[in-house]
Coordinates of C-alpha atoms in Angstrom, one line a residue:
X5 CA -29.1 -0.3 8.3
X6 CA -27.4 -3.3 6.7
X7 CA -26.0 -3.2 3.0
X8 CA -28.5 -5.7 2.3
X9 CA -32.0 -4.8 1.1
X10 CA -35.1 -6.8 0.5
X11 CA -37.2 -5.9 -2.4
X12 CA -40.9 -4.7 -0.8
X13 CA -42.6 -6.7 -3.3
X14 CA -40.3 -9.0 -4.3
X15 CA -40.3 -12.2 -1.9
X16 CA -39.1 -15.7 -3.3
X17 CA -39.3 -18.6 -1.2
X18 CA -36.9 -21.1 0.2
X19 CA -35.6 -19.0 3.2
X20 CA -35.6 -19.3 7.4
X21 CA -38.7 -17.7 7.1
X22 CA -40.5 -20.2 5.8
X23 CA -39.2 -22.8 7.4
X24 CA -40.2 -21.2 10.8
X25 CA -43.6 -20.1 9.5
X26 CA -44.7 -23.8 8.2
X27 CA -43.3 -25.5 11.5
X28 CA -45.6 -23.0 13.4
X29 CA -48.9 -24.0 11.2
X30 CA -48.0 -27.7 11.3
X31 CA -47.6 -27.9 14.6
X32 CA -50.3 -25.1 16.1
X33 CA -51.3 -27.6 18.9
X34 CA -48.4 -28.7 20.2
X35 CA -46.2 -27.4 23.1
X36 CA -43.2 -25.3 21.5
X37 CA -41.4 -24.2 24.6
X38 CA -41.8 -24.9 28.4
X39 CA -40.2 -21.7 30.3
X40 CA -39.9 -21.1 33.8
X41 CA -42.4 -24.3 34.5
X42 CA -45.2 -22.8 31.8
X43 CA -45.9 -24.7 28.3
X44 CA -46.2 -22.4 25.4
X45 CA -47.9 -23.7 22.4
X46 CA -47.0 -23.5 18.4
X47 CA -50.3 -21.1 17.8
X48 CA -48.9 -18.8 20.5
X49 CA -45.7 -18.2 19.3
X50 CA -47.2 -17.4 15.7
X51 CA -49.3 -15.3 17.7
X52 CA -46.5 -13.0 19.3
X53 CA -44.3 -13.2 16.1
X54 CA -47.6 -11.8 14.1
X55 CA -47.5 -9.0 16.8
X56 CA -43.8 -8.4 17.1
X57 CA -43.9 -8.2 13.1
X58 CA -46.6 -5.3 13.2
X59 CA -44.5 -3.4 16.1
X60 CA -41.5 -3.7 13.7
X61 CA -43.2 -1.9 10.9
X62 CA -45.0 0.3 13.2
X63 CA -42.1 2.0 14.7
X64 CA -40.7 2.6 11.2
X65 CA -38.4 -0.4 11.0
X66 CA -37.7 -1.1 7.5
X67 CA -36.2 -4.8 6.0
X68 CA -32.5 -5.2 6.1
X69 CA -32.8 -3.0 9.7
X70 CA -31.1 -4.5 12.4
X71 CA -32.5 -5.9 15.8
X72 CA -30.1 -6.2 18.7
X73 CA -31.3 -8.1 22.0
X74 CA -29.1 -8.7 25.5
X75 CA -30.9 -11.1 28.0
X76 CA -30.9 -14.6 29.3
X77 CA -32.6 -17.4 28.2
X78 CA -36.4 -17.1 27.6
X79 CA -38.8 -17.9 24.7
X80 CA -39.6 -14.5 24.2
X81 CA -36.0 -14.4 22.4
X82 CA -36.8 -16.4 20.2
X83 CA -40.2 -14.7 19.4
X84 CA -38.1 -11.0 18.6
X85 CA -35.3 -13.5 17.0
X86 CA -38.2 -15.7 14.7
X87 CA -39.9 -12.1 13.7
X88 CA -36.7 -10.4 12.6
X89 CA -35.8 -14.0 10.6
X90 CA -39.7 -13.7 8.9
X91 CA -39.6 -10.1 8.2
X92 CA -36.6 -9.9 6.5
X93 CA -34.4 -7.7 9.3
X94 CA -31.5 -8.8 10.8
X95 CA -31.2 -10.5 14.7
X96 CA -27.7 -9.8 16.5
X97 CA -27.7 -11.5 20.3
X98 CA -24.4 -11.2 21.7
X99 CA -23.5 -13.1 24.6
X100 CA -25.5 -11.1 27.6
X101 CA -22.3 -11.5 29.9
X102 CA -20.2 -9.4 27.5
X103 CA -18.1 -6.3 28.0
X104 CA -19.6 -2.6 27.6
X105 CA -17.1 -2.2 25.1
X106 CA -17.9 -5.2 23.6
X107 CA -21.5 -4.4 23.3
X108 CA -20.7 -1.2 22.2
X109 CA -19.0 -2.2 19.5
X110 CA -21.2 -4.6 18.4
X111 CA -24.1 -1.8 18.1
X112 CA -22.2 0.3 16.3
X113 CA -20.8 -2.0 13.9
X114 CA -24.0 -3.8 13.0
X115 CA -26.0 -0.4 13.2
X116 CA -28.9 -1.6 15.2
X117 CA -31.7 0.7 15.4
X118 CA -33.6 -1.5 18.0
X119 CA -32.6 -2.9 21.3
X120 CA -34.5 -4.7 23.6
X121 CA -33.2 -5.9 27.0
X122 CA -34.0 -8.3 30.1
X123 CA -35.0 -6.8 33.5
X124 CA -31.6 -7.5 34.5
X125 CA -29.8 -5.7 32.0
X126 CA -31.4 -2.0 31.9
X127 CA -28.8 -0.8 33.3
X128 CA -26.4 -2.2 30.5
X129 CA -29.4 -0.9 28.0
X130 CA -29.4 2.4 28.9
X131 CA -25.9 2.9 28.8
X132 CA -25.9 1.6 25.4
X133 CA -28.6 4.2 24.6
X134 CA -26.3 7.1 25.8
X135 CA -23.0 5.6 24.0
X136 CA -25.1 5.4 20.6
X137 CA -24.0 6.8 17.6
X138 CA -27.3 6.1 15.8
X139 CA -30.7 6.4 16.5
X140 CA -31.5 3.6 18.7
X141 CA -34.8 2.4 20.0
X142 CA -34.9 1.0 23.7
X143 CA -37.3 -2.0 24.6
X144 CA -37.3 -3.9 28.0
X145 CA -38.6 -8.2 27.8
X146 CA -39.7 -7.5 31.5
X147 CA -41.9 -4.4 32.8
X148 CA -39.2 -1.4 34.2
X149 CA -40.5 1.8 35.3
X150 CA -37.2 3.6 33.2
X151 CA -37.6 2.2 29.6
X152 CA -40.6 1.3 27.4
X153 CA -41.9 -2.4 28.4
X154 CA -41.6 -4.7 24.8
X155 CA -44.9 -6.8 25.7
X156 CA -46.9 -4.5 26.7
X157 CA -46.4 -2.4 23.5
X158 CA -47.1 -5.7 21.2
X159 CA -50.5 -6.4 22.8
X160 CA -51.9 -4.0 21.1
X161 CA -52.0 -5.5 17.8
X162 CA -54.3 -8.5 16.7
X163 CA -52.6 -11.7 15.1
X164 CA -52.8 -12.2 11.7
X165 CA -51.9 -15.3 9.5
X166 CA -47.9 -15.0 9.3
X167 CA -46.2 -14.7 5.6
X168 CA -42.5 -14.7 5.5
X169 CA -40.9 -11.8 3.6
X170 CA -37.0 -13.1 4.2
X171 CA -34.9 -13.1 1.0
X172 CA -33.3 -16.5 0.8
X173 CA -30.2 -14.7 -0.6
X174 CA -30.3 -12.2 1.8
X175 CA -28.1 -11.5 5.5
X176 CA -30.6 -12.4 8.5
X177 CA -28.1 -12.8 10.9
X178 CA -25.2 -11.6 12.5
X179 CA -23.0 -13.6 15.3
X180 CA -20.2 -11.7 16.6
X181 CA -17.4 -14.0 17.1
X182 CA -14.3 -13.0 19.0
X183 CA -11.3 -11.1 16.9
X184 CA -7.4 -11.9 16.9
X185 CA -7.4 -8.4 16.3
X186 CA -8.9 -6.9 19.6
X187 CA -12.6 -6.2 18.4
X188 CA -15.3 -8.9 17.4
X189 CA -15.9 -9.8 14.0
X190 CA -19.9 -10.0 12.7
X191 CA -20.5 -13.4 10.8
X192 CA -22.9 -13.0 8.0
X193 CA -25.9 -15.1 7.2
X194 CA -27.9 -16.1 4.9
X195 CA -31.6 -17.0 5.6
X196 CA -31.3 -20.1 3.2
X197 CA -27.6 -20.9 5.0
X198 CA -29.4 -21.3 8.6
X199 CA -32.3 -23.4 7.2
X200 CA -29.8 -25.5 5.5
X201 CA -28.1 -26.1 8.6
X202 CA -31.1 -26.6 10.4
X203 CA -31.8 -29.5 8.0
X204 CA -28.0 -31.1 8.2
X205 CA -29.1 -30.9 12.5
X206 CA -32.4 -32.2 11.6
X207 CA -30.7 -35.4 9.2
X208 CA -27.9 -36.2 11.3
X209 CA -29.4 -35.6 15.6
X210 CA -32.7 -38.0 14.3
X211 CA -35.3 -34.9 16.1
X212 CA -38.7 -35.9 15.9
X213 CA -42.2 -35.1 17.8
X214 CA -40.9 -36.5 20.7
X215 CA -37.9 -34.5 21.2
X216 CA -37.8 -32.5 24.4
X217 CA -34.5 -30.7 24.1
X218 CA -33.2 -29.4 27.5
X219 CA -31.0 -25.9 26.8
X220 CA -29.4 -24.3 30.1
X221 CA -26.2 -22.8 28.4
X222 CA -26.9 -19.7 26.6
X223 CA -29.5 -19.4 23.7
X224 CA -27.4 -16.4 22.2
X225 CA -24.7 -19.4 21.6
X226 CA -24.3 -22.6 20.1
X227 CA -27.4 -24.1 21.6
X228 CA -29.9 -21.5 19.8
X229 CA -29.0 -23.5 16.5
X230 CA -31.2 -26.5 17.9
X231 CA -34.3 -24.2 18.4
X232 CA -35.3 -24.1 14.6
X233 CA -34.6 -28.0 13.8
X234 CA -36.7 -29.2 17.0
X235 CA -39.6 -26.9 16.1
X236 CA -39.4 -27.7 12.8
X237 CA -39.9 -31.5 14.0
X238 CA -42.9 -30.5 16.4
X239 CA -41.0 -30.9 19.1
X240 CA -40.6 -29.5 22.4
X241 CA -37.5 -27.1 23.9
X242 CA -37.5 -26.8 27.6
X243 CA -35.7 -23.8 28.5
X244 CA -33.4 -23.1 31.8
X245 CA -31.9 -19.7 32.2
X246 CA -28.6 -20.9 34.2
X247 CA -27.0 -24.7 34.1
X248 CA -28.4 -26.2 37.3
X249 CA -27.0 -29.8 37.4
X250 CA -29.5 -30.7 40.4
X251 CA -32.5 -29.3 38.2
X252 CA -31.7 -31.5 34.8
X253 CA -31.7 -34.4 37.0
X254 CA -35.3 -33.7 38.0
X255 CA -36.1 -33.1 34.1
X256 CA -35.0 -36.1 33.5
X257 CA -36.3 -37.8 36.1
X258 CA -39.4 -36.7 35.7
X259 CA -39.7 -37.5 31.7
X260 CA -39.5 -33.2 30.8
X261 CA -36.5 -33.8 28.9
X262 CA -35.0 -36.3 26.4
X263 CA -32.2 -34.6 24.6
X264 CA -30.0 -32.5 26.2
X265 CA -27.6 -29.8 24.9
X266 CA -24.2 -29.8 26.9
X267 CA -20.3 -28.7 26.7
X268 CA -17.9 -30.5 28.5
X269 CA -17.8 -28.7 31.3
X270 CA -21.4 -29.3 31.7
X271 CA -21.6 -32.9 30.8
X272 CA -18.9 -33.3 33.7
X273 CA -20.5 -31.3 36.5
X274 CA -23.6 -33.8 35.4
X275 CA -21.0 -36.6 36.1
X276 CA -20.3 -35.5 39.3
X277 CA -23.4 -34.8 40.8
X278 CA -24.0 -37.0 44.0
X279 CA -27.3 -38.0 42.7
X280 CA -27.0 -39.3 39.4
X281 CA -26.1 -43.0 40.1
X282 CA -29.7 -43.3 41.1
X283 CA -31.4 -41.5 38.6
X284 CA -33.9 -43.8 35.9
X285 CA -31.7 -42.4 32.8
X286 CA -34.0 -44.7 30.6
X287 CA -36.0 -42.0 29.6
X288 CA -32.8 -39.9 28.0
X289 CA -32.1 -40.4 24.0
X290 CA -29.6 -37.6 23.6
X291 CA -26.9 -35.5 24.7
X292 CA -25.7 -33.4 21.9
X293 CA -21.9 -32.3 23.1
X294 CA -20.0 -29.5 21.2
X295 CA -18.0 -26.3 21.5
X296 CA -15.4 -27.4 23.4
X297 CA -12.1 -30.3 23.9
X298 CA -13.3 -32.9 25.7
X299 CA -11.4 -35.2 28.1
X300 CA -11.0 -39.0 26.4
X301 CA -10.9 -40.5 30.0
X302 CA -14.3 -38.5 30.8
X303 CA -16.1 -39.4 27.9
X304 CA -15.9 -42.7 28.4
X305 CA -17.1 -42.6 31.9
X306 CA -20.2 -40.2 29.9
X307 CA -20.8 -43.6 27.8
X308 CA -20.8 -46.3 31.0
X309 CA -23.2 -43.7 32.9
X310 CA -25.6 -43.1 29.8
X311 CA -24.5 -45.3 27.4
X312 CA -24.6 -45.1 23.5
X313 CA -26.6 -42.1 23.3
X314 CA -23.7 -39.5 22.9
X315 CA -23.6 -37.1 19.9
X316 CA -20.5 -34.8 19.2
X317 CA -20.9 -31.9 17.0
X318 CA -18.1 -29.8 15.7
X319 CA -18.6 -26.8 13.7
X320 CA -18.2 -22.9 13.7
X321 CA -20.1 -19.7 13.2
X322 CA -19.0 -19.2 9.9
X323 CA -20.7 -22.4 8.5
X324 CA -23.5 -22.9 11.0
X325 CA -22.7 -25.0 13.6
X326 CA -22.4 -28.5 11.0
X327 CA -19.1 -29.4 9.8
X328 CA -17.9 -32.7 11.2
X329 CA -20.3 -35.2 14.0
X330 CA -19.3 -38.1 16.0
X331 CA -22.5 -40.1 16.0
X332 CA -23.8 -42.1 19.1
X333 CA -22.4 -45.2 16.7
X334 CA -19.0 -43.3 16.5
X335 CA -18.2 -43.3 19.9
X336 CA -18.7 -46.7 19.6
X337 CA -16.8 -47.6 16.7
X338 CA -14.6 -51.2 17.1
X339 CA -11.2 -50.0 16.7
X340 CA -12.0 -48.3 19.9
X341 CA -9.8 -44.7 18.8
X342 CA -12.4 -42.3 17.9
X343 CA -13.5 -40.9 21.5
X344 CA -10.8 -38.2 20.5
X345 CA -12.2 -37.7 17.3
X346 CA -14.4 -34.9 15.7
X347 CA -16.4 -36.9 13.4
X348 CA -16.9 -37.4 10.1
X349 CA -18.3 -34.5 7.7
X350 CA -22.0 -33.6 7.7
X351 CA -24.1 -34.8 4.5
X352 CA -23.2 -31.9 1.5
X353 CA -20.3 -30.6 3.5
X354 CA -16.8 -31.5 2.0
X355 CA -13.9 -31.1 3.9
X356 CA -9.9 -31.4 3.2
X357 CA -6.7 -31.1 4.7
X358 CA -4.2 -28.4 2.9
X359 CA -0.6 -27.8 4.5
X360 CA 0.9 -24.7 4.6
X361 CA 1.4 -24.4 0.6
X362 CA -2.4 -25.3 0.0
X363 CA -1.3 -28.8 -0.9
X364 CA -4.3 -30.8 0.2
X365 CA -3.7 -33.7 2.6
X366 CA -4.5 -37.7 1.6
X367 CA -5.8 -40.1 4.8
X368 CA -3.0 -40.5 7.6
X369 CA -1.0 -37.5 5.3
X370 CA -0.1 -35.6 8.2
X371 CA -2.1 -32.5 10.4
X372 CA -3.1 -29.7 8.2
X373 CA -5.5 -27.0 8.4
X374 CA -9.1 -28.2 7.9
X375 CA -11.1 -26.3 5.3
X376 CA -14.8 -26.6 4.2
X377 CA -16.6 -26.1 1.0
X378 CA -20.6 -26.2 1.8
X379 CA -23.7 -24.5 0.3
X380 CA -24.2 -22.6 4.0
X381 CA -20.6 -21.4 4.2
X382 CA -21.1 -17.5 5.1
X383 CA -20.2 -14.9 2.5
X384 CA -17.7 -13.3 5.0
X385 CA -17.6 -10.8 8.0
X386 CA -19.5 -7.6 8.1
X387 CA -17.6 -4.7 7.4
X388 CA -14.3 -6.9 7.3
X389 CA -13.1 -7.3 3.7
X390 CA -9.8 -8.3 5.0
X391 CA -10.6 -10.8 7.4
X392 CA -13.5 -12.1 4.9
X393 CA -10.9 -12.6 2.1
X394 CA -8.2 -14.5 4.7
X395 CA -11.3 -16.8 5.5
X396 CA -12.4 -17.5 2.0
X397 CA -9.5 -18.3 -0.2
X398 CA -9.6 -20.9 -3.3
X399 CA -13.4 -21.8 -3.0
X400 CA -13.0 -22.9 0.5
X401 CA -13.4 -21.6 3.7
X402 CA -10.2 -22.0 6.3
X403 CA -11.3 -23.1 10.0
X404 CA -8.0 -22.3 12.1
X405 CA -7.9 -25.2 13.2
X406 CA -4.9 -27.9 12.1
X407 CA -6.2 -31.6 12.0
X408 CA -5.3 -34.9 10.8
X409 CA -7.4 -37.3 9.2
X410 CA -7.2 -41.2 10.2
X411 CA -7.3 -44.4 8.1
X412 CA -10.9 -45.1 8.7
X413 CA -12.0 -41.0 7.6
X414 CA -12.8 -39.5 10.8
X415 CA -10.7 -36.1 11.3
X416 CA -9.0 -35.3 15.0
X417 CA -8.5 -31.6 16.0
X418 CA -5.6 -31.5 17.1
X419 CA -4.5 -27.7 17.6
X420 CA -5.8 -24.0 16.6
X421 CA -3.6 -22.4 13.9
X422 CA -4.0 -19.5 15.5
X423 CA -3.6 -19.1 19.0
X424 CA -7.8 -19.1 20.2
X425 CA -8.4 -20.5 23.3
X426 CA -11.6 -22.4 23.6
X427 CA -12.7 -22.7 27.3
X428 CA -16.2 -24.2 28.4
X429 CA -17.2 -24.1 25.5
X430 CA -16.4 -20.5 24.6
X431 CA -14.4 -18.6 22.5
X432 CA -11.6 -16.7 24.0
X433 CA -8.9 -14.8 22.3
X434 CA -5.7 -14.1 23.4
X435 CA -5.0 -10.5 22.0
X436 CA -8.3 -9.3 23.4
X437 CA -7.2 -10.0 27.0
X438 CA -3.4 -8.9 26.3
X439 CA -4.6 -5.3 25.6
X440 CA -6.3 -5.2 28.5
X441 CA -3.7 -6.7 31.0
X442 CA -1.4 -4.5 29.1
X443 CA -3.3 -0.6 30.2
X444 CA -2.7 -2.0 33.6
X445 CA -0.5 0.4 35.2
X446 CA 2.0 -2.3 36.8
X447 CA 1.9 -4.3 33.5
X448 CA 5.3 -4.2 31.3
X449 CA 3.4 -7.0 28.8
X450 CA 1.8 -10.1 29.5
X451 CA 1.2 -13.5 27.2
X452 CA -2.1 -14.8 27.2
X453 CA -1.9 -19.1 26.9
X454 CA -4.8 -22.1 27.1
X455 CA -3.3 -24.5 29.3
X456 CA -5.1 -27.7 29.7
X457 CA -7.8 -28.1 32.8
X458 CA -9.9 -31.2 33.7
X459 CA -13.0 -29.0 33.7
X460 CA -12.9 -26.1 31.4
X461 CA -10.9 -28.2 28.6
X462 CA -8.7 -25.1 28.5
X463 CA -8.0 -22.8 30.9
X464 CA -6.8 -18.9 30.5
X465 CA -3.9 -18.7 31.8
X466 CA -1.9 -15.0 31.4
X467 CA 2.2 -14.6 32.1
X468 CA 2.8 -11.2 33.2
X469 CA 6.2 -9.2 33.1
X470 CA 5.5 -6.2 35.7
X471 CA 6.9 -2.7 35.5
X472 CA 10.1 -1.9 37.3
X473 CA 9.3 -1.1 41.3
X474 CA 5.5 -1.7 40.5
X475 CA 3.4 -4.4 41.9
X476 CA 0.1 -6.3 41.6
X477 CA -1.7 -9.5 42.4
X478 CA -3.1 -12.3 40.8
X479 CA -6.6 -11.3 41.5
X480 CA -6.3 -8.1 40.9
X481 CA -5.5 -8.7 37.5
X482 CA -8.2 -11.3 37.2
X483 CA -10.7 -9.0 38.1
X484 CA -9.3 -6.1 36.1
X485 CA -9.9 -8.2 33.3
X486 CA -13.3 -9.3 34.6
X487 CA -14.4 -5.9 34.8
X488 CA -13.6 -5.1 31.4
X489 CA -14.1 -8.1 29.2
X490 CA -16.4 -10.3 31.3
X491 CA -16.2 -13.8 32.9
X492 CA -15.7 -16.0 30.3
X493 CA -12.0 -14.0 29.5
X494 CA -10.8 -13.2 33.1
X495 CA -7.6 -15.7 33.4
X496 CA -8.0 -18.3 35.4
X497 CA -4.4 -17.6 36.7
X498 CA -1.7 -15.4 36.7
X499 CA 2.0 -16.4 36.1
X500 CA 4.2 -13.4 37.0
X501 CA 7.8 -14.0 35.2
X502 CA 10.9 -11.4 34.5
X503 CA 10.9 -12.0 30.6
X504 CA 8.7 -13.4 28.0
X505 CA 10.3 -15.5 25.1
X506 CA 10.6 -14.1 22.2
X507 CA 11.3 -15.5 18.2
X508 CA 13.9 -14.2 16.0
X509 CA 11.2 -12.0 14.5
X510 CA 11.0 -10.2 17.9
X511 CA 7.6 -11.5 18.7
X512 CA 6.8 -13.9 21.6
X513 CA 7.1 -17.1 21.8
X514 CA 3.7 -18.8 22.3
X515 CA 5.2 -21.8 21.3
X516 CA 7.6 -22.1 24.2
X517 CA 5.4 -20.7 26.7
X518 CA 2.9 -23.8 25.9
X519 CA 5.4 -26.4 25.9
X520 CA 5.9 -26.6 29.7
X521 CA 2.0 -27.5 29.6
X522 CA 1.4 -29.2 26.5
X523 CA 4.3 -31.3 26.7
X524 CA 3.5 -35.0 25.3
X525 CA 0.2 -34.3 24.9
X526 CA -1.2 -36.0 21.2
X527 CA -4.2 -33.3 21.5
X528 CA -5.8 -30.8 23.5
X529 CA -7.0 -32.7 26.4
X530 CA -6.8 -36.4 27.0

């Protein structure tokens, strides 16, 4: 159970909720999802939230009670995700390719009382179930002769008209974002923060009945915030569970999608793919890019192939996804600098510059650390007063991430503060992988480094000091950190070295170990 609490009788309007339940009625007619080749329509997905809301209360969940789900990309998500957003409880989806110990923590720390998995990860579920420290419901999304099947148990209710019960004021949402110190940290918010953001997409992406957004990377991340805002438009998200370069094409061609949601890595692999020099692109308004650096060169091979229809997005959890965009006009701005630029701020968002004194920064004043003030800025991390009150300090929320700002307005990213590593289009942080590279038995200590990399806009790269007469391999250690912290952390190589720098303070030196790879490079990538 969350700290939060909604009143039983006591619902004001102006929340997620709402904003789901009218696109839903508005829009009962239209085609809301297309999943594994099959349309599903608005009505139907009121339908299944109106049953997954009865479930809810039927197995004694109670507002504020938190909803945990791990699978891969289907609309059903959304229906459990939608119903927890109405009722007033609170959705966690971590990334399904997680850790164990990742997952664990996750459970624990947000206190979820109901998890519901994929056919695919039962296994995961039911190890969950034994680790628990609280009572803990287990669902399944797909039928599995081992746990209870989620669908099957929802048909039994009839529909009835949907009424939101969310609190505007109150947490609906938790995103667990990685942690410099070793375990995730659970972003809170608010059910009038997300439909505020979902407006800002809404404003500044031009969605409308037409839309058919294409997601392939996973829903649990940074493409899930387009669900809401398309829907909300009447519009249409076509769902892949995988990136399949060879199967966009054919969505494309074939007029199923119009706007598609990429990171770098993806957008490139598109690129490359031997058959997209002659594919009809005509019918293509959109790609929405984000979550990652991107290569100046490649991007402007992405604008010849598709032309002026790119859309940059640059945000974080904390302030739901909208912070500074790169419109398709952006990237085509005269002075011909801004391809390495993250946009300008989103409409109600205000954004500065402060150096390390909290002086703020005027136009071409130098790289500082960008803050945000905004109305959906979250109120902090769950159970993390520290962390929350290093985040929030002097009405604004600190990013991490050191920028300058040009003559013309637009801010450039041009480094974290700290040392996160953001590699296609995740999250990865360094300490996390250090302590498990360090409970390696032939592991002295090791440095964990982003290094730049054509594809992946950073690449993990670890340098490893081994113990005296012990010995290891590269892939070893890359699977020993596979194993334990999933793919999206395992290094991409291994540097083995006798000594690690280290500063006067006695701590190593991240700084020199980047150099060698960094070296005369303005940004991130170029």
């Amino acid at each position: 159970m969350t700290e939060f609490s909604t009143q039983s009788a006591l619902y004001s309007a102006g929340g997620t909720g709402d904003m789901i339940v009218n696109a839903l009625e508005r829009h009962a007619g239209r085609t809301a999802f297309v999943c594994q080749g099959k349309p599903i329509s608005y009505a139907h997905v009121a339908e299944q939230i109106s049953r997954t809301l009865q479930h809810f209360e039927a197995i004694g969940l109670r507002p504020g009670d938190v909803v945990m789900q791990l699978t891969g990309n289907r609309y059903e998500m959304f229906v459990v995700m939608a119903a927890a957003f109405i009722g007033g409880y609170v959705s966690v989806i971590p990334n399904y390719s997680g850790s164990l110990d990742d997952h664990r923590y996750m459970l624990e720390d947000s206190g979820a009382v109901l998890l519901v998995v994929d056919g695919a990860r039962v296994e995961r579920g039911q190890q969950l179930l034994a680790a628990a420290r609280q009572p803990l419901r287990l669902a399944s999304h797909d039928t599995h002769p081992a746990i209870s099947d989620f669908w099957l148990a929802v048909a039994a209710y009839a529909p009835k008209p949907l009424q939101a019960r969310d609190d505007p004021a109150a947490n609906i949402r938790l995103i667990y974002t990685g942690g410099t110190t070793g375990v995730p940290k659970g972003v809170i918010t608010e059910s009038r923060a997300l439909a505020f953001a979902s407006l800002l997409h809404i404003a500044e992406q031009n969605l409308d009945t037409g839309t058919r957004l294409l997601v392939s990377s996973p829903l649990s991340h940074g493409a899930g915030a387009l669900l809401i805002p398309v829907l909300v438009k009447g519009g249409t998200v076509v769902i892949h569970d995988g990136f399949d370069a060879g199967r966009i094409i054919e969505a494309i061609e074939n007029g199923q999608a119009t706007t598609l949601f990429v990171v770098p890595t993806m957008l490139y692999t598109l690129m490359d793919h031997p058959r997209i020099g002659g594919v009809d692109l005509g019918a293509l308004r959109r790609i929405i890019y984000t979550a990652a650096p991107i290569s100046e060169r490649r991007l402007a091979q992405a604008l010849a192939l598709f032309g002026p229809i790119l859309h940059q997005n640059y945000g974080q959890t904390e302030v739901p996804g909208t912070i500074l965009s790169l419109t398709a006009e952006d990237h085509l701005h005269p002075r011909g600098d801004k391809l390495t630029s993250a946009g300008k701020p989103y409409p109600c968002v205000s954004v500065r510059l402060v150096d390390d004194h909290g002086n703020t920064l005027a136009r071409d004043g130098g790289i500082g650390e960008l803050c945000v003030r905004a109305p959906h800025v979250t109120r902090g991390y769950w159970n993390k007063p520290e962390a929350t009150e290093e985040l929030l300090r002097d009405g604004w929320l600190h990013t991490g991430d050191m920028a300058y700002q040009d003559g013309d307005g637009y801010f450039h990213i041009v480094d974290r503060k700290k040392d996160m590593i953001i590699s296609g289009g995740f999250n990865v942080y360094p300490q996390e992988i250090e302590n498990v590279l360090a409970s390696h038995p032939a592991v002295a200590s090791a440095a964990v480094i982003g290094v730049p990399d054509e594809k992946w806009g950073e690449a993990v790269k670890a340098i490893v000091v081994l113990r005296v007469d012990a010995s290891t391999t590269e892939q070893e250690l890359v699977s020993f950190v596979r194993a334990r912290k999933g793919a999206v952390m395992a290094p991409k190589s291994v540097a083995f070295t006798d000594a690690l720098p280290m500063t006067p303070l006695g701590k190593i030196d991240k700084k020199a170990l980047r150099a060698g790879y960094w070296e005369g490079r303005k940004t991130a990538v170029v």
